[in-house]
PDB file of C-alpha atoms in Angstrom:
ATOM      1  CA  MET R   1     109.917  37.067-132.431  1.00 69.00           C
ATOM      2  CA  LYS R   2     109.847  38.542-136.042  1.00 78.00           C
ATOM      3  CA  LEU R   3     108.111  36.119-138.672  1.00 94.00           C
ATOM      4  CA  THR R   4     107.424  36.294-142.629  1.00 96.00           C
ATOM      5  CA  ILE R   5     104.302  34.737-144.269  1.00 98.00           C
ATOM      6  CA  ASP R   6     106.018  31.210-145.432  1.00 98.00           C
ATOM      7  CA  HIS R   7     103.049  29.526-147.596  1.00 98.00           C
ATOM      8  CA  LEU R   8      98.819  29.743-147.719  1.00 98.00           C
ATOM      9  CA  VAL R   9      97.211  26.661-147.271  1.00 98.00           C
ATOM     10  CA  ILE R  10      94.301  25.539-149.322  1.00 98.00           C
ATOM     11  CA  ALA R  11      92.263  22.892-147.914  1.00 98.00           C
ATOM     12  CA  ALA R  12      90.352  20.094-150.744  1.00 98.00           C
ATOM     13  CA  ALA R  13      88.463  17.070-150.477  1.00 97.00           C
ATOM     14  CA  ASP R  14      91.196  15.780-153.353  1.00 97.00           C
ATOM     15  CA  LEU R  15      94.198  16.889-154.657  1.00 98.00           C
ATOM     16  CA  ALA R  16      92.389  17.422-158.384  1.00 97.00           C
ATOM     17  CA  SER R  17      89.686  19.707-157.232  1.00 97.00           C
ATOM     18  CA  GLY R  18      92.072  21.864-154.806  1.00 98.00           C
ATOM     19  CA  SER R  19      94.215  22.579-158.087  1.00 98.00           C
ATOM     20  CA  ASP R  20      91.098  23.244-160.046  1.00 98.00           C
ATOM     21  CA  TYR R  21      89.831  25.673-157.476  1.00 98.00           C
ATOM     22  CA  VAL R  22      93.370  27.597-157.584  1.00 98.00           C
ATOM     23  CA  ALA R  23      93.658  27.491-161.279  1.00 98.00           C
ATOM     24  CA  GLY R  24      90.187  28.702-161.982  1.00 97.00           C
ATOM     25  CA  ILE R  25      90.950  31.782-160.174  1.00 98.00           C
ATOM     26  CA  LEU R  26      94.751  32.395-160.529  1.00 98.00           C
ATOM     27  CA  GLY R  27      94.992  31.149-164.241  1.00 97.00           C
ATOM     28  CA  ILE R  28      97.840  28.490-162.852  1.00 97.00           C
ATOM     29  CA  ALA R  29      97.608  25.345-161.404  1.00 96.00           C
ATOM     30  CA  PRO R  30      99.620  23.846-158.485  1.00 97.00           C
ATOM     31  CA  GLN R  31     101.711  21.286-159.361  1.00 94.00           C
ATOM     32  CA  GLY R  32     104.436  18.112-158.175  1.00 92.00           C
ATOM     33  CA  GLY R  33     104.595  18.051-154.123  1.00 92.00           C
ATOM     34  CA  GLY R  34     104.176  14.872-152.573  1.00 93.00           C
ATOM     35  CA  ALA R  35     103.462  13.014-149.533  1.00 93.00           C
ATOM     36  CA  HIS R  36     103.453  13.448-146.157  1.00 94.00           C
ATOM     37  CA  PRO R  37     103.296   9.837-144.368  1.00 91.00           C
ATOM     38  CA  ARG R  38     103.321  11.057-140.749  1.00 92.00           C
ATOM     39  CA  MET R  39     100.216  13.177-141.347  1.00 96.00           C
ATOM     40  CA  GLY R  40      98.488  10.730-144.077  1.00 95.00           C
ATOM     41  CA  THR R  41      98.160  13.728-146.493  1.00 97.00           C
ATOM     42  CA  HIS R  42      99.962  14.698-149.801  1.00 96.00           C
ATOM     43  CA  ASN R  43     100.093  18.238-151.529  1.00 97.00           C
ATOM     44  CA  ARG R  44     100.539  20.165-154.586  1.00 98.00           C
ATOM     45  CA  LEU R  45     102.747  23.542-154.712  1.00 98.00           C
ATOM     46  CA  LEU R  46     102.570  26.709-156.219  1.00 98.00           C
ATOM     47  CA  GLY R  47     105.352  29.378-155.943  1.00 97.00           C
ATOM     48  CA  MET R  48     104.838  32.934-156.001  1.00 97.00           C
ATOM     49  CA  ALA R  49     106.961  36.173-155.643  1.00 97.00           C
ATOM     50  CA  ASP R  50     108.969  36.856-152.313  1.00 95.00           C
ATOM     51  CA  GLY R  51     109.340  33.405-151.551  1.00 95.00           C
ATOM     52  CA  VAL R  52     106.005  32.703-150.443  1.00 98.00           C
ATOM     53  CA  TYR R  53     104.158  29.785-151.807  1.00 98.00           C
ATOM     54  CA  LEU R  54     100.772  28.192-152.169  1.00 98.00           C
ATOM     55  CA  GLU R  55      99.912  24.757-151.031  1.00 98.00           C
ATOM     56  CA  VAL R  56      97.000  22.441-151.762  1.00 98.00           C
ATOM     57  CA  ILE R  57      96.683  19.467-149.183  1.00 98.00           C
ATOM     58  CA  ALA R  58      94.137  16.638-148.877  1.00 98.00           C
ATOM     59  CA  ILE R  59      94.010  13.568-147.313  1.00 97.00           C
ATOM     60  CA  ASP R  60      95.773  10.838-149.452  1.00 97.00           C
ATOM     61  CA  PRO R  61      93.200   8.029-149.890  1.00 96.00           C
ATOM     62  CA  ASP R  62      96.300   5.676-150.499  1.00 94.00           C
ATOM     63  CA  ALA R  63      98.263   6.323-147.284  1.00 95.00           C
ATOM     64  CA  PRO R  64      97.401   4.367-143.965  1.00 94.00           C
ATOM     65  CA  ALA R  65      95.349   6.535-141.083  1.00 92.00           C
ATOM     66  CA  PRO R  66      98.169   8.115-139.345  1.00 95.00           C
ATOM     67  CA  SER R  67      98.751   7.499-135.416  1.00 93.00           C
ATOM     68  CA  ARG R  68      97.468  10.661-134.288  1.00 95.00           C
ATOM     69  CA  PRO R  69      95.066  13.498-135.967  1.00 96.00           C
ATOM     70  CA  ARG R  70      95.670  14.863-139.056  1.00 96.00           C
ATOM     71  CA  TRP R  71      96.977  18.932-139.328  1.00 96.00           C
ATOM     72  CA  PHE R  72      94.855  21.398-140.306  1.00 96.00           C
ATOM     73  CA  GLY R  73      91.945  20.160-138.655  1.00 94.00           C
ATOM     74  CA  LEU R  74      91.261  17.690-141.494  1.00 96.00           C
ATOM     75  CA  ASP R  75      89.956  15.214-139.394  1.00 95.00           C
ATOM     76  CA  GLN R  76      87.597  17.655-137.607  1.00 93.00           C
ATOM     77  CA  GLY R  77      83.874  18.037-138.216  1.00 92.00           C
ATOM     78  CA  ASP R  78      83.559  21.751-139.196  1.00 91.00           C
ATOM     79  CA  VAL R  79      86.515  21.247-141.381  1.00 93.00           C
ATOM     80  CA  ARG R  80      85.270  18.051-143.294  1.00 94.00           C
ATOM     81  CA  ALA R  81      81.891  19.848-143.546  1.00 93.00           C
ATOM     82  CA  ARG R  82      83.275  22.948-145.247  1.00 94.00           C
ATOM     83  CA  LEU R  83      85.036  20.901-147.423  1.00 95.00           C
ATOM     84  CA  GLU R  84      81.872  19.298-148.593  1.00 94.00           C
ATOM     85  CA  GLN R  85      81.372  22.661-150.367  1.00 95.00           C
ATOM     86  CA  GLY R  86      84.444  22.837-152.278  1.00 97.00           C
ATOM     87  CA  PRO R  87      88.206  23.589-151.783  1.00 98.00           C
ATOM     88  CA  PHE R  88      88.790  26.881-149.509  1.00 98.00           C
ATOM     89  CA  LEU R  89      91.524  28.960-148.204  1.00 98.00           C
ATOM     90  CA  ALA R  90      92.020  27.358-144.549  1.00 97.00           C
ATOM     91  CA  HIS R  91      95.293  28.617-142.897  1.00 97.00           C
ATOM     92  CA  TRP R  92      98.319  29.946-143.462  1.00 98.00           C
ATOM     93  CA  ALA R  93     101.913  29.449-142.153  1.00 98.00           C
ATOM     94  CA  ALA R  94     104.448  31.956-140.892  1.00 98.00           C
ATOM     95  CA  ARG R  95     108.278  31.112-140.889  1.00 97.00           C
ATOM     96  CA  VAL R  96     110.483  31.679-138.138  1.00 96.00           C
ATOM     97  CA  GLU R  97     114.494  31.812-139.340  1.00 91.00           C
ATOM     98  CA  SER R  98     117.768  31.478-137.229  1.00 88.00           C
ATOM     99  CA  PRO R  99     118.986  32.936-135.053  1.00 92.00           C
ATOM    100  CA  MET R 100     115.764  31.911-133.749  1.00 93.00           C
ATOM    101  CA  ASP R 101     114.920  28.609-133.007  1.00 96.00           C
ATOM    102  CA  LEU R 102     111.323  27.320-132.879  1.00 96.00           C
ATOM    103  CA  THR R 103     111.943  24.651-130.596  1.00 97.00           C
ATOM    104  CA  HIS R 104     113.167  26.511-127.823  1.00 96.00           C
ATOM    105  CA  MET R 105     110.751  29.334-128.555  1.00 95.00           C
ATOM    106  CA  GLN R 106     107.543  26.740-127.932  1.00 96.00           C
ATOM    107  CA  ALA R 107     109.516  25.196-124.857  1.00 97.00           C
ATOM    108  CA  GLU R 108     109.544  28.544-123.481  1.00 96.00           C
ATOM    109  CA  HIS R 109     106.359  29.194-124.152  1.00 96.00           C
ATOM    110  CA  PRO R 110     104.218  26.219-124.036  1.00 95.00           C
ATOM    111  CA  ASP R 111     100.890  27.894-122.752  1.00 93.00           C
ATOM    112  CA  ARG R 112     101.097  29.894-125.765  1.00 95.00           C
ATOM    113  CA  LEU R 113     102.497  27.946-128.997  1.00 96.00           C
ATOM    114  CA  PRO R 114     101.111  24.176-129.428  1.00 97.00           C
ATOM    115  CA  PRO R 115     104.048  21.352-129.567  1.00 97.00           C
ATOM    116  CA  VAL R 116     106.532  21.411-132.506  1.00 97.00           C
ATOM    117  CA  ILE R 117     106.649  18.503-134.558  1.00 96.00           C
ATOM    118  CA  PRO R 118     109.555  17.396-137.092  1.00 96.00           C
ATOM    119  CA  MET R 119     108.436  16.619-140.532  1.00 94.00           C
ATOM    120  CA  THR R 120     109.875  15.448-143.620  1.00 90.00           C
ATOM    121  CA  ARG R 121     108.896  15.138-147.302  1.00 88.00           C
ATOM    122  CA  GLY R 122     111.649  13.441-149.744  1.00 86.00           C
ATOM    123  CA  ASP R 123     114.911  15.563-149.119  1.00 89.00           C
ATOM    124  CA  LEU R 124     112.861  18.278-147.081  1.00 93.00           C
ATOM    125  CA  ARG R 125     113.179  18.679-143.140  1.00 95.00           C
ATOM    126  CA  TRP R 126     111.268  20.877-141.156  1.00 97.00           C
ATOM    127  CA  ARG R 127     109.338  21.551-137.650  1.00 97.00           C
ATOM    128  CA  LEU R 128     106.300  23.284-137.017  1.00 97.00           C
ATOM    129  CA  THR R 129     103.572  23.899-134.672  1.00 97.00           C
ATOM    130  CA  VAL R 130     100.595  21.423-134.564  1.00 97.00           C
ATOM    131  CA  PRO R 131      98.175  21.152-131.310  1.00 96.00           C
ATOM    132  CA  ASP R 132      97.800  17.480-130.397  1.00 96.00           C
ATOM    133  CA  ASP R 133      94.548  17.331-131.350  1.00 95.00           C
ATOM    134  CA  GLY R 134      95.345  18.325-134.838  1.00 96.00           C
ATOM    135  CA  SER R 135      93.149  21.646-134.921  1.00 95.00           C
ATOM    136  CA  LEU R 136      94.041  24.869-136.452  1.00 96.00           C
ATOM    137  CA  PRO R 137      96.116  27.062-133.764  1.00 96.00           C
ATOM    138  CA  ALA R 138      94.118  29.491-131.615  1.00 96.00           C
ATOM    139  CA  TRP R 139      95.099  32.280-128.946  1.00 96.00           C
ATOM    140  CA  ARG R 140      93.328  32.032-125.437  1.00 94.00           C
ATOM    141  CA  GLU R 141      92.977  34.851-122.741  1.00 91.00           C
ATOM    142  CA  ALA R 142      90.457  35.111-120.400  1.00 84.00           C
ATOM    143  CA  GLY R 143      88.409  32.112-121.099  1.00 89.00           C
ATOM    144  CA  TYR R 144      88.142  32.922-124.439  1.00 93.00           C
ATOM    145  CA  GLU R 145      89.899  31.789-127.813  1.00 92.00           C
ATOM    146  CA  ALA R 146      90.153  32.814-131.511  1.00 94.00           C
ATOM    147  CA  GLY R 147      91.756  31.268-134.316  1.00 94.00           C
ATOM    148  CA  GLU R 148      89.631  29.347-136.808  1.00 95.00           C
ATOM    149  CA  GLY R 149      92.509  29.460-139.501  1.00 95.00           C
ATOM    150  CA  LEU R 150      93.769  33.259-138.917  1.00 97.00           C
ATOM    151  CA  LEU R 151      96.381  32.730-136.290  1.00 97.00           C
ATOM    152  CA  PRO R 152      99.216  30.989-138.049  1.00 98.00           C
ATOM    153  CA  THR R 153     101.128  27.877-137.791  1.00 98.00           C
ATOM    154  CA  LEU R 154     104.740  28.364-137.138  1.00 98.00           C
ATOM    155  CA  ILE R 155     107.202  26.516-139.499  1.00 98.00           C
ATOM    156  CA  GLN R 156     110.863  26.875-139.124  1.00 97.00           C
ATOM    157  CA  TRP R 157     112.816  24.710-142.072  1.00 97.00           C
ATOM    158  CA  ASP R 158     115.957  22.793-141.451  1.00 96.00           C
ATOM    159  CA  VAL R 159     117.342  22.565-145.328  1.00 95.00           C
ATOM    160  CA  ASP R 160     118.993  25.660-146.838  1.00 92.00           C
ATOM    161  CA  GLN R 161     116.681  25.528-149.686  1.00 93.00           C
ATOM    162  CA  PRO R 162     113.108  25.677-148.571  1.00 94.00           C
ATOM    163  CA  PRO R 163     109.944  25.289-151.458  1.00 95.00           C
ATOM    164  CA  GLY R 164     109.554  29.103-151.479  1.00 94.00           C
ATOM    165  CA  THR R 165     113.341  29.461-153.089  1.00 94.00           C
ATOM    166  CA  THR R 166     113.095  26.164-155.201  1.00 95.00           C
ATOM    167  CA  LEU R 167     109.678  26.445-156.800  1.00 96.00           C
ATOM    168  CA  PRO R 168     109.272  27.759-160.039  1.00 95.00           C
ATOM    169  CA  ARG R 169     108.061  31.584-159.484  1.00 95.00           C
ATOM    170  CA  GLN R 170     104.748  32.194-161.317  1.00 97.00           C
ATOM    171  CA  PRO R 171     103.734  35.815-162.191  1.00 97.00           C
ATOM    172  CA  LEU R 172     101.783  36.006-159.037  1.00 98.00           C
ATOM    173  CA  ARG R 173     102.375  37.973-155.824  1.00 98.00           C
ATOM    174  CA  LEU R 174     100.442  37.922-152.599  1.00 98.00           C
ATOM    175  CA  HIS R 175      99.235  41.630-152.187  1.00 98.00           C
ATOM    176  CA  ARG R 176      96.973  41.437-148.954  1.00 97.00           C
ATOM    177  CA  LEU R 177      96.312  38.580-146.548  1.00 98.00           C
ATOM    178  CA  VAL R 178      92.816  39.794-144.526  1.00 98.00           C
ATOM    179  CA  GLY R 179      90.909  37.777-141.908  1.00 98.00           C
ATOM    180  CA  CYS R 180      87.413  38.561-140.814  1.00 97.00           C
ATOM    181  CA  HIS R 181      86.559  37.427-137.061  1.00 97.00           C
ATOM    182  CA  PRO R 182      84.121  38.213-134.484  1.00 96.00           C
ATOM    183  CA  ARG R 183      87.028  38.471-131.771  1.00 96.00           C
ATOM    184  CA  ALA R 184      89.186  40.218-133.811  1.00 97.00           C
ATOM    185  CA  SER R 185      90.920  42.473-130.854  1.00 96.00           C
ATOM    186  CA  LEU R 186      91.762  39.011-129.402  1.00 97.00           C
ATOM    187  CA  LEU R 187      93.337  37.746-132.662  1.00 97.00           C
ATOM    188  CA  ARG R 188      95.270  40.844-133.024  1.00 97.00           C
ATOM    189  CA  GLN R 189      96.513  40.398-129.395  1.00 96.00           C
ATOM    190  CA  GLY R 190      97.998  36.838-130.456  1.00 96.00           C
ATOM    191  CA  LEU R 191      99.354  38.177-133.772  1.00 97.00           C
ATOM    192  CA  ALA R 192     101.153  41.048-131.934  1.00 96.00           C
ATOM    193  CA  TRP R 193     102.552  38.739-129.734  1.00 95.00           C
ATOM    194  CA  MET R 194     103.950  36.477-132.018  1.00 94.00           C
ATOM    195  CA  GLY R 195     105.015  39.123-134.235  1.00 94.00           C
ATOM    196  CA  ALA R 196     102.897  38.591-137.136  1.00 95.00           C
ATOM    197  CA  ASP R 197     100.814  41.555-136.716  1.00 94.00           C
ATOM    198  CA  SER R 198     102.213  43.017-139.796  1.00 96.00           C
ATOM    199  CA  LEU R 199     101.616  40.223-141.942  1.00 97.00           C
ATOM    200  CA  ILE R 200      97.688  39.761-142.028  1.00 98.00           C
ATOM    201  CA  ASP R 201      94.739  42.692-141.645  1.00 97.00           C
ATOM    202  CA  ILE R 202      92.098  41.517-139.210  1.00 97.00           C
ATOM    203  CA  GLU R 203      88.902  42.806-139.189  1.00 97.00           C
ATOM    204  CA  GLN R 204      86.158  42.908-136.819  1.00 96.00           C
ATOM    205  CA  ALA R 205      83.010  40.949-138.323  1.00 95.00           C
ATOM    206  CA  ASP R 206      80.133  38.849-137.210  1.00 93.00           C
ATOM    207  CA  GLY R 207      79.396  35.901-138.344  1.00 91.00           C
ATOM    208  CA  PRO R 208      81.829  32.540-139.423  1.00 93.00           C
ATOM    209  CA  PRO R 209      85.728  33.592-139.699  1.00 95.00           C
ATOM    210  CA  ARG R 210      86.689  34.347-143.149  1.00 96.00           C
ATOM    211  CA  LEU R 211      90.523  34.034-144.465  1.00 98.00           C
ATOM    212  CA  SER R 212      91.195  35.738-147.437  1.00 98.00           C
ATOM    213  CA  ALA R 213      94.345  36.150-150.109  1.00 98.00           C
ATOM    214  CA  HIS R 214      94.562  39.008-152.480  1.00 98.00           C
ATOM    215  CA  ILE R 215      96.701  38.148-155.221  1.00 98.00           C
ATOM    216  CA  GLU R 216      98.287  40.446-157.936  1.00 98.00           C
ATOM    217  CA  THR R 217      98.259  38.059-161.329  1.00 98.00           C
ATOM    218  CA  PRO R 218      99.163  39.133-164.836  1.00 96.00           C
ATOM    219  CA  SER R 219      95.172  39.993-165.221  1.00 95.00           C
ATOM    220  CA  GLY R 220      94.849  42.172-161.857  1.00 97.00           C
ATOM    221  CA  ILE R 221      93.943  40.877-158.223  1.00 98.00           C
ATOM    222  CA  LYS R 222      92.480  37.968-157.599  1.00 98.00           C
ATOM    223  CA  VAL R 223      90.733  36.777-154.151  1.00 98.00           C
ATOM    224  CA  LEU R 224      91.320  33.325-152.634  1.00 98.00           C
ATOM    225  CA  THR R 225      88.859  32.540-150.105  1.00 97.00           C
TER     226      THR R 225
END
C-alpha cells in the first residue's frame, strides 16, 4: 500500500470547545462541516495545504444514539475521561487512492485491517476502516497491541472532490506528525506494513501514548496535542 495523510482528528466534548481549542493554537477556527447520522456525531473542518485538513468531531447532542458504537473511541471510557480534560488531537486518517481499493484490501487482510464501512455526509461519500467496537485501530502481534490513535484509520473517498480539495485553504501546513508510545517498534511494524511509516515519526517513550501535529502558521510552528 501507498498512503497519504488525509486529515487530523480533534476530539471534543462539543464543537464549540473543539473549535476554540484549534483557534487558540492555530489562530483560525474550523467552520462548516455537518452531521454523520450513522455515527451520531457532527464536525467542523479546517482546510490546510497539500490537501490535508483538520476535523473537530463531537457527539451530536441532537442526534439519536446510533445502533453501533461510535467511531474514534468516542463511546469508550478512556476517551471520555480524556475529553473531560478538554479537546485533544485523538487520531489521524490516511487516504487510499485508486487503483487501490480499500474494500478489497480489507477483504484480503481481515486480520490486519478493521471492517470497512460506507459513510455519507451531504453529497460526500467515502469508506473507512472502523473496528466493530468503535475503538481506535491497533496493530497486534505475538499477543501485544499498539494503537491509541497513532495507527491511522484508512479512508477512501468515493467522490471526485473530497474535502481536502474543496475546503478553503488556510495559511497552514502540516510540518510533522509525531507519536510517542511505549511499544514504538510494534507501531512502526504496523505502519510499515500499511505503507504509512513515512507519514508519522514514532518515538519510544514511557507513559501514556501521545500524538502531536506540528503545523506551520503565519506566526511560526504551533503544536496540536
